XYZ file of C-alpha atoms in Angstrom:
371
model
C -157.346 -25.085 -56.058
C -159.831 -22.010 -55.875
C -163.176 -23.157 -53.571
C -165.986 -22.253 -55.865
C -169.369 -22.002 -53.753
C -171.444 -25.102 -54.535
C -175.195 -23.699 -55.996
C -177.344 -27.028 -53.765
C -179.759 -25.543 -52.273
C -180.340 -27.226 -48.827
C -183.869 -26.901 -47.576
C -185.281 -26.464 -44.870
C -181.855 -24.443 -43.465
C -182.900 -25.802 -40.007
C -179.852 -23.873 -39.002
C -181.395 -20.602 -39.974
C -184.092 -21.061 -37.573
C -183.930 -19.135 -34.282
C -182.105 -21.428 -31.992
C -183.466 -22.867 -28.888
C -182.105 -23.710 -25.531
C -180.291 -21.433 -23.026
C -176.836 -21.468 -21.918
C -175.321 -22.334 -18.263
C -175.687 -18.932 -15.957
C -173.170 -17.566 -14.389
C -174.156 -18.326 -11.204
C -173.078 -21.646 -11.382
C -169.313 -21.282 -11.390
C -170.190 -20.873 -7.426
C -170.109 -24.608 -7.611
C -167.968 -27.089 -7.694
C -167.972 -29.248 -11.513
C -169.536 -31.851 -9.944
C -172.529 -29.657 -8.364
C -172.453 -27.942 -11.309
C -173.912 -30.857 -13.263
C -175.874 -32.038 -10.943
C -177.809 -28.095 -11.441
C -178.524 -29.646 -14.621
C -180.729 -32.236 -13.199
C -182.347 -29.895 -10.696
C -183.372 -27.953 -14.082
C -181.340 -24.897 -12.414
C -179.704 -24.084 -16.115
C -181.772 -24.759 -19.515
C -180.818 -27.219 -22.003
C -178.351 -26.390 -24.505
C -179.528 -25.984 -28.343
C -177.404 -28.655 -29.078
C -180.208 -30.675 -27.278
C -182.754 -29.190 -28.774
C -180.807 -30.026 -32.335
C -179.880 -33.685 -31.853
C -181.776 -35.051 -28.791
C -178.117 -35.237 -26.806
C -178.511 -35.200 -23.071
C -177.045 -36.075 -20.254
C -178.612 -38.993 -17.753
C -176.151 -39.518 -15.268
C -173.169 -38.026 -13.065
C -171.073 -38.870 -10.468
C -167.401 -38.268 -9.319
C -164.913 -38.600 -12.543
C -168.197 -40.010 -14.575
C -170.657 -39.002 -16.425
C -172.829 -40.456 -18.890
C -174.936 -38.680 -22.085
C -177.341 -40.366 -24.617
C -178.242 -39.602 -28.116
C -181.072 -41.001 -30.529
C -179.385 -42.619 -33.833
C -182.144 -40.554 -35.989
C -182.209 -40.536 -39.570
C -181.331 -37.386 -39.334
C -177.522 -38.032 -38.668
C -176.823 -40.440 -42.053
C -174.453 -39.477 -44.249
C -174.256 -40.409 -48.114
C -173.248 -44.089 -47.100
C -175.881 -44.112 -44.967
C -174.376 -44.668 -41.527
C -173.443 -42.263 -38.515
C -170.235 -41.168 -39.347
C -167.474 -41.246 -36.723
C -167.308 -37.245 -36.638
C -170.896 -37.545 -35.744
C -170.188 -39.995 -32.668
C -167.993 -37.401 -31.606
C -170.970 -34.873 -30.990
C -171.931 -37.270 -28.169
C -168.601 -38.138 -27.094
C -167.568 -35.052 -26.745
C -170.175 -34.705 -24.089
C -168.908 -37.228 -20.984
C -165.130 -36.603 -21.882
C -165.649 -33.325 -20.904
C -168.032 -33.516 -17.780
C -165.961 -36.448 -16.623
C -163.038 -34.117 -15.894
C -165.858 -31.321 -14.998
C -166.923 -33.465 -11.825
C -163.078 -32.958 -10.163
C -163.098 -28.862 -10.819
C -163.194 -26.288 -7.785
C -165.638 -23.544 -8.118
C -164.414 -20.787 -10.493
C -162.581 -23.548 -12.359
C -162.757 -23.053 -16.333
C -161.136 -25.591 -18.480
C -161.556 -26.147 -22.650
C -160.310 -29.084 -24.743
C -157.217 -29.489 -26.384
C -157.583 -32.897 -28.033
C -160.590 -35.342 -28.793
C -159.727 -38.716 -30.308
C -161.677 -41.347 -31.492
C -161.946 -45.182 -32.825
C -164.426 -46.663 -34.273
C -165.350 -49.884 -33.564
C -168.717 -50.966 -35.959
C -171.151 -49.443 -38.143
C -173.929 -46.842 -36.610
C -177.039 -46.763 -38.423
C -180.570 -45.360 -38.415
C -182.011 -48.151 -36.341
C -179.220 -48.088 -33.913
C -181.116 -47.321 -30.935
C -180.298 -44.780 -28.334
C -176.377 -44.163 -28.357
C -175.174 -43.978 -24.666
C -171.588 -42.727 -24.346
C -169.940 -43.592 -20.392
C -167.372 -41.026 -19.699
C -164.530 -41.614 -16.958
C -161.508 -39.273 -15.055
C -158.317 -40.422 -16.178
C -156.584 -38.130 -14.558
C -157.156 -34.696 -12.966
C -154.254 -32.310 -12.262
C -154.082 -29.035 -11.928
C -153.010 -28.139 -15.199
C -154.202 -30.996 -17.461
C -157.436 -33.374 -16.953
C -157.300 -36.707 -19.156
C -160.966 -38.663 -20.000
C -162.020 -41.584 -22.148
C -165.809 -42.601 -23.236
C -167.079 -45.904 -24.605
C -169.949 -45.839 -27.071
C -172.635 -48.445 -27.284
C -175.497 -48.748 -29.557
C -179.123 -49.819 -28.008
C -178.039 -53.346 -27.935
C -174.892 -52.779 -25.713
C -172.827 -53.226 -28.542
C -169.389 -50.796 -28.538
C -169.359 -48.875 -31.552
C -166.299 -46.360 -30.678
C -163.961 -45.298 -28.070
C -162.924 -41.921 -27.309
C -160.213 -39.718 -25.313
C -159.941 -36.549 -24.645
C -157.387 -33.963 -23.203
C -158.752 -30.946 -21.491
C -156.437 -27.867 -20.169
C -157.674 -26.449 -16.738
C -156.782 -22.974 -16.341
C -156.068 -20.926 -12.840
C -158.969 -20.424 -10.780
C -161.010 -17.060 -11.735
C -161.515 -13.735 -9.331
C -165.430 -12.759 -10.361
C -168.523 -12.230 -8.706
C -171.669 -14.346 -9.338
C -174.653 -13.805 -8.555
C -175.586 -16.094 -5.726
C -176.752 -19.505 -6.849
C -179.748 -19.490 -4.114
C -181.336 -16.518 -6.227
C -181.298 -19.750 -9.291
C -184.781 -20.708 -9.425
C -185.931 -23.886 -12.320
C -186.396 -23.211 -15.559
C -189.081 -23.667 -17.355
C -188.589 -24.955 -21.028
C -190.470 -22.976 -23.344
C -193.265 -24.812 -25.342
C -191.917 -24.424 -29.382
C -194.343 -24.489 -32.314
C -192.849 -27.415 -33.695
C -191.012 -30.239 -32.692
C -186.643 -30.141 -32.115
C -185.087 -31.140 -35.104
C -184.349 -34.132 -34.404
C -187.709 -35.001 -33.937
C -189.819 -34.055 -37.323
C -189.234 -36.237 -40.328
C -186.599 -37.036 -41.864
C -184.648 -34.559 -44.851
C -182.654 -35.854 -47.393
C -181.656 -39.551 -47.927
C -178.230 -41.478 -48.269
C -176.984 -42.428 -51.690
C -178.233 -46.082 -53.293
C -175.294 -48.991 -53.609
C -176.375 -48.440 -56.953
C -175.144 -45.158 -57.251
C -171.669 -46.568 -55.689
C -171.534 -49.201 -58.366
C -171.604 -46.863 -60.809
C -169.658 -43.911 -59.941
C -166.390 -43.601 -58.430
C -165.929 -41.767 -55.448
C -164.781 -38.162 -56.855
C -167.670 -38.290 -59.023
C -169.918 -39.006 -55.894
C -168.791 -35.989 -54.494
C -168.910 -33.728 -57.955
C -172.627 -35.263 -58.052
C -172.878 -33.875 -54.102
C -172.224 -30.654 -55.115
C -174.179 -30.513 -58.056
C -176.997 -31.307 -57.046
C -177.303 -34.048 -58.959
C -177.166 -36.854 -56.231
C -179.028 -36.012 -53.351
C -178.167 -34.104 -50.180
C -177.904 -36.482 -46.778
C -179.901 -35.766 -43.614
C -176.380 -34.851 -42.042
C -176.639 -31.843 -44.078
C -180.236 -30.809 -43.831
C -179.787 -30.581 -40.141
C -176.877 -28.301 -39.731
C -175.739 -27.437 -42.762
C -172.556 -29.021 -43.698
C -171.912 -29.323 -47.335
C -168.417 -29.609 -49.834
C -167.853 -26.817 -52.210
C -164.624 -27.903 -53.086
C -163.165 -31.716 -54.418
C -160.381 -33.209 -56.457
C -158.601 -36.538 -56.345
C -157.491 -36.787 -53.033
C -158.269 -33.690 -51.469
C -162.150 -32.243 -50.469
C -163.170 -29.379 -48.752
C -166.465 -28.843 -46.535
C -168.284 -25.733 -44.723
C -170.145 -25.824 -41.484
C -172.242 -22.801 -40.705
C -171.161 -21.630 -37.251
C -174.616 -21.040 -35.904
C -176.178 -21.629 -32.066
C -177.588 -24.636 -32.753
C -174.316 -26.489 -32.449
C -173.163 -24.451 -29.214
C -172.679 -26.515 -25.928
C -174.018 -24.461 -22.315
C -171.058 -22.648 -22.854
C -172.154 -20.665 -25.715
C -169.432 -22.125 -27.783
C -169.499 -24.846 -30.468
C -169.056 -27.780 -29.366
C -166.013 -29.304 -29.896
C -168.208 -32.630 -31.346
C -169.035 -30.315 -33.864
C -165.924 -29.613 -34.783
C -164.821 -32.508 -35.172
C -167.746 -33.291 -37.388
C -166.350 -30.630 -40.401
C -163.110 -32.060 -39.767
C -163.950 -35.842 -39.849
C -166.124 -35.166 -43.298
C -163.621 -33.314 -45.121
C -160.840 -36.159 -43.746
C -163.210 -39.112 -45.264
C -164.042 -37.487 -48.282
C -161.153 -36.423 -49.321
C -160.698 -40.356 -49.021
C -163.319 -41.214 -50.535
C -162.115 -39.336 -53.986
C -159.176 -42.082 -54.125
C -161.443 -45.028 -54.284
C -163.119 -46.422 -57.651
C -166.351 -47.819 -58.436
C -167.978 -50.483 -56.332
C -165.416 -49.735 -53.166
C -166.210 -48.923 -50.057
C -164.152 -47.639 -47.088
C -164.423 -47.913 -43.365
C -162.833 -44.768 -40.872
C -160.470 -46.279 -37.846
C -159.672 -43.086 -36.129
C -159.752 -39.482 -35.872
C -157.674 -37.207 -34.004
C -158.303 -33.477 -33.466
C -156.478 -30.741 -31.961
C -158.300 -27.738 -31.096
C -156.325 -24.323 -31.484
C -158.877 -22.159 -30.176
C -162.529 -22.024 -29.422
C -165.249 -21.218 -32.045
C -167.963 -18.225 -31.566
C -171.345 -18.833 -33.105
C -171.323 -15.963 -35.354
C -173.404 -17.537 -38.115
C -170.412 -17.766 -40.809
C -168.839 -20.527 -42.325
C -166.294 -22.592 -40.528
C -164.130 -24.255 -43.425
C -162.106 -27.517 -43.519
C -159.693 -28.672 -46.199
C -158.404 -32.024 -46.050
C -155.925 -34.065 -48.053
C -154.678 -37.458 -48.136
C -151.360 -38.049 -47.367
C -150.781 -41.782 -47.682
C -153.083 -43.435 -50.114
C -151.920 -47.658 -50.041
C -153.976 -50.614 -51.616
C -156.102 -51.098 -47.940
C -155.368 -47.878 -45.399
C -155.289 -44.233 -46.127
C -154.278 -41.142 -44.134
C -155.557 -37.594 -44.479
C -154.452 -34.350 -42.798
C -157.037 -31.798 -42.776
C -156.904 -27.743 -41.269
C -160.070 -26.082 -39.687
C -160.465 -22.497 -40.638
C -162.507 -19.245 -39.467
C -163.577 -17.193 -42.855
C -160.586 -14.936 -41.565
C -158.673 -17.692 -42.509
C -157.721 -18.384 -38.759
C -156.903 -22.069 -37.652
C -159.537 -23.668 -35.365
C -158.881 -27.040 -35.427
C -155.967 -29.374 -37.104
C -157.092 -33.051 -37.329
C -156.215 -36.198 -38.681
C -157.801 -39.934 -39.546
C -157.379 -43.529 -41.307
C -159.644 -45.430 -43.370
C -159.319 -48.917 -44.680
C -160.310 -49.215 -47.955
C -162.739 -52.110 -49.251
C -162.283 -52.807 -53.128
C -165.176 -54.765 -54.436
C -166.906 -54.423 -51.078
C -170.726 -52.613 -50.482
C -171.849 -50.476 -47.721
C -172.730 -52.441 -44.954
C -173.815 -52.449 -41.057
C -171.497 -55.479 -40.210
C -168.278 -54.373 -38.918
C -165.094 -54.664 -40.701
C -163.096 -58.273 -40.403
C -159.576 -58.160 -40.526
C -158.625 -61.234 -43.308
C -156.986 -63.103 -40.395
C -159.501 -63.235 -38.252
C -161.626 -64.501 -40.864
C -163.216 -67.788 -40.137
C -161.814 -70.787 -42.279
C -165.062 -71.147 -44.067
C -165.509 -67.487 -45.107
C -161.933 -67.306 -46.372
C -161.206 -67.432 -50.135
């Protein structure tokens, strides 16, 4: 099916805004991974803008760990009104990759293959602070393996991550030396980071999912007739594309989403692809249903340059039963090159509204909540 450019509006574009942040000098490949982090908290390389965008940091590092923390703002709801799994791979995306960072020699550079995730409960707006753990697996010379767990501000797991991570062949390049690194100063902004001024957008009423089904949400979406979630308002995603069982979404490839490396992050990635997967769920399901992801699995085919254009994912359900469906989805450049190729269940909930409890299998039901 031709795309045809949805005509929404989304304002304010906080991703047209000059980004903020620095990226990771040069310098620092001098170091070991481990002593390269630990620059971070001797404020020896600037944040990256993906801070400045979502409040995403890192607190704490060590050998083969490494932990990062993220505000559950407003600002990251989707329609449903929850923080969508794609989302929980921004911060996860984080730790899984320092974690294998910490084990590097100087001159080491390494990228991500794969980032998987499951989700274990609802994430909402008054989640608390998100604080992903990360942990070494395994660190070759070749390959590095990690795994995160997620918990909300209660200490309750909310998802579980892996990650594979290729390491290439040490690197023949002069640096300037890292005792010529001095601190950097943050500069002081005219306005608070995104995630910090109020809230755009809002999620869709239960109403509005009692009374349309869930290709019609999506036509409303991209009308403009339903309104636009704060997922959207703060970096731009949007569909311009949906029919039953397929859906297709844009992410504007801007700075804001890059990582110190002055490449998207591969969280944000898996954002586009994780939104397209869902929805193109989502347009299988009728009135009054809801539908809860289990996993997501992305493999990423090369890395992504903020060049301001759209990055484009098309997804399309492939199994479609009465309680779990599949979707495939493809990541695309506006060359029509392949970024990313993903994939991700959801178990549908006929008759069911959007809530924050997490889903219970029917056999693990209590007696007295059965029937």
């Amino acid at each position: 099916m031709a795309q045809t450019e949805t005509s929404v509006e989304i304002s304010p574009a906080i991703w047209k805004e000059p980004p903020r942040g620095g990226f990771a000098n040069p310098a620092l490949l001098s170091l070991s991974g481990l002593e390269q982090m630990r620059a971070f908290f001797r404020r020896l390389s600037p944040a990256p803008p993906i801070h400045h965008l979502t409040g995403m940091v890192p607190t704490e590092v060590g050998a083969g760990t490494a932990t990062f923390t993220m505000p559950a703002t407003g600002w990251l709801l989707s329609p449903p009104g929850f923080v969508q799994l794609g989302t929980l791979a921004i911060l996860a995306d984080g730790p899984l990759g320092c974690a294998i960072q910490t084990s590097l020699p100087p001159f080491t550079p390494y990228t991500t293959a794969e980032l998987s995730m499951n989700y274990a409960r609802p994430v909402t707006a008054d989640s608390g602070t998100l604080i992903a753990r990360g942990r070494l697996i395994f660190g070759g010379r070749s390959l590095g393996l990690s795994d995160t767990v997620i918990e909300d501000g209660r200490g309750r797991v909310v998802a579980h991550g892996t990650s594979r991570c290729v390491i290439f062949p040490a690197i023949e390049m002069s640096a300037p030396a890292i005792s010529e690194l001095g601190e950097v100063e943050e500069p002081v902004y005219d306005s608070p980071d995104p995630y910090l001024r109020p809230v755009e957008g809002q999620p869709l009423s239960q109403e509005v999912w009692d009374r349309l089904n869930g290709l019609e949400v999506m036509l409303g979406l991209m009308s403009g007739e339903l309104p636009v979630p704060p997922i959207s308002h703060l970096t731009g995603l949007r569909p311009i594309d949906a029919s039953e069982g397929t859906c297709t979404f844009v992410l504007p490839a801007s700075q804001w989403l890059c990582s110190p490396l002055a490449r998207l992050e591969g969280g944000t990635i898996a954002l586009l692809a994780e939104t397209a997967i869902a929805c193109a769920i989502q347009t299988t399901v009728p009135q009054r249903t809801s539908f809860a992801p289990l996993d997501l699995k992305v493999n990423f085919l090369r890395p992504v340059a903020p060049d301001g254009r759209d990055l484009v994912g098309r997804a399309e359900v492939v199994h479609r039963g009465r309680s779990i469906a599949v979707a495939n989805a493809e990541l695309l450049t506006q060359d029509e090159k392949r970024v990313a190729l993903a994939t991700g269940t959801a178990m549908i909930l006929p008759g069911r509204p959007w809530s924050p409890e997490p889903v219970v299998p029917v056999d693990e039901t209590p007696d007295d909540e059965q029937g």
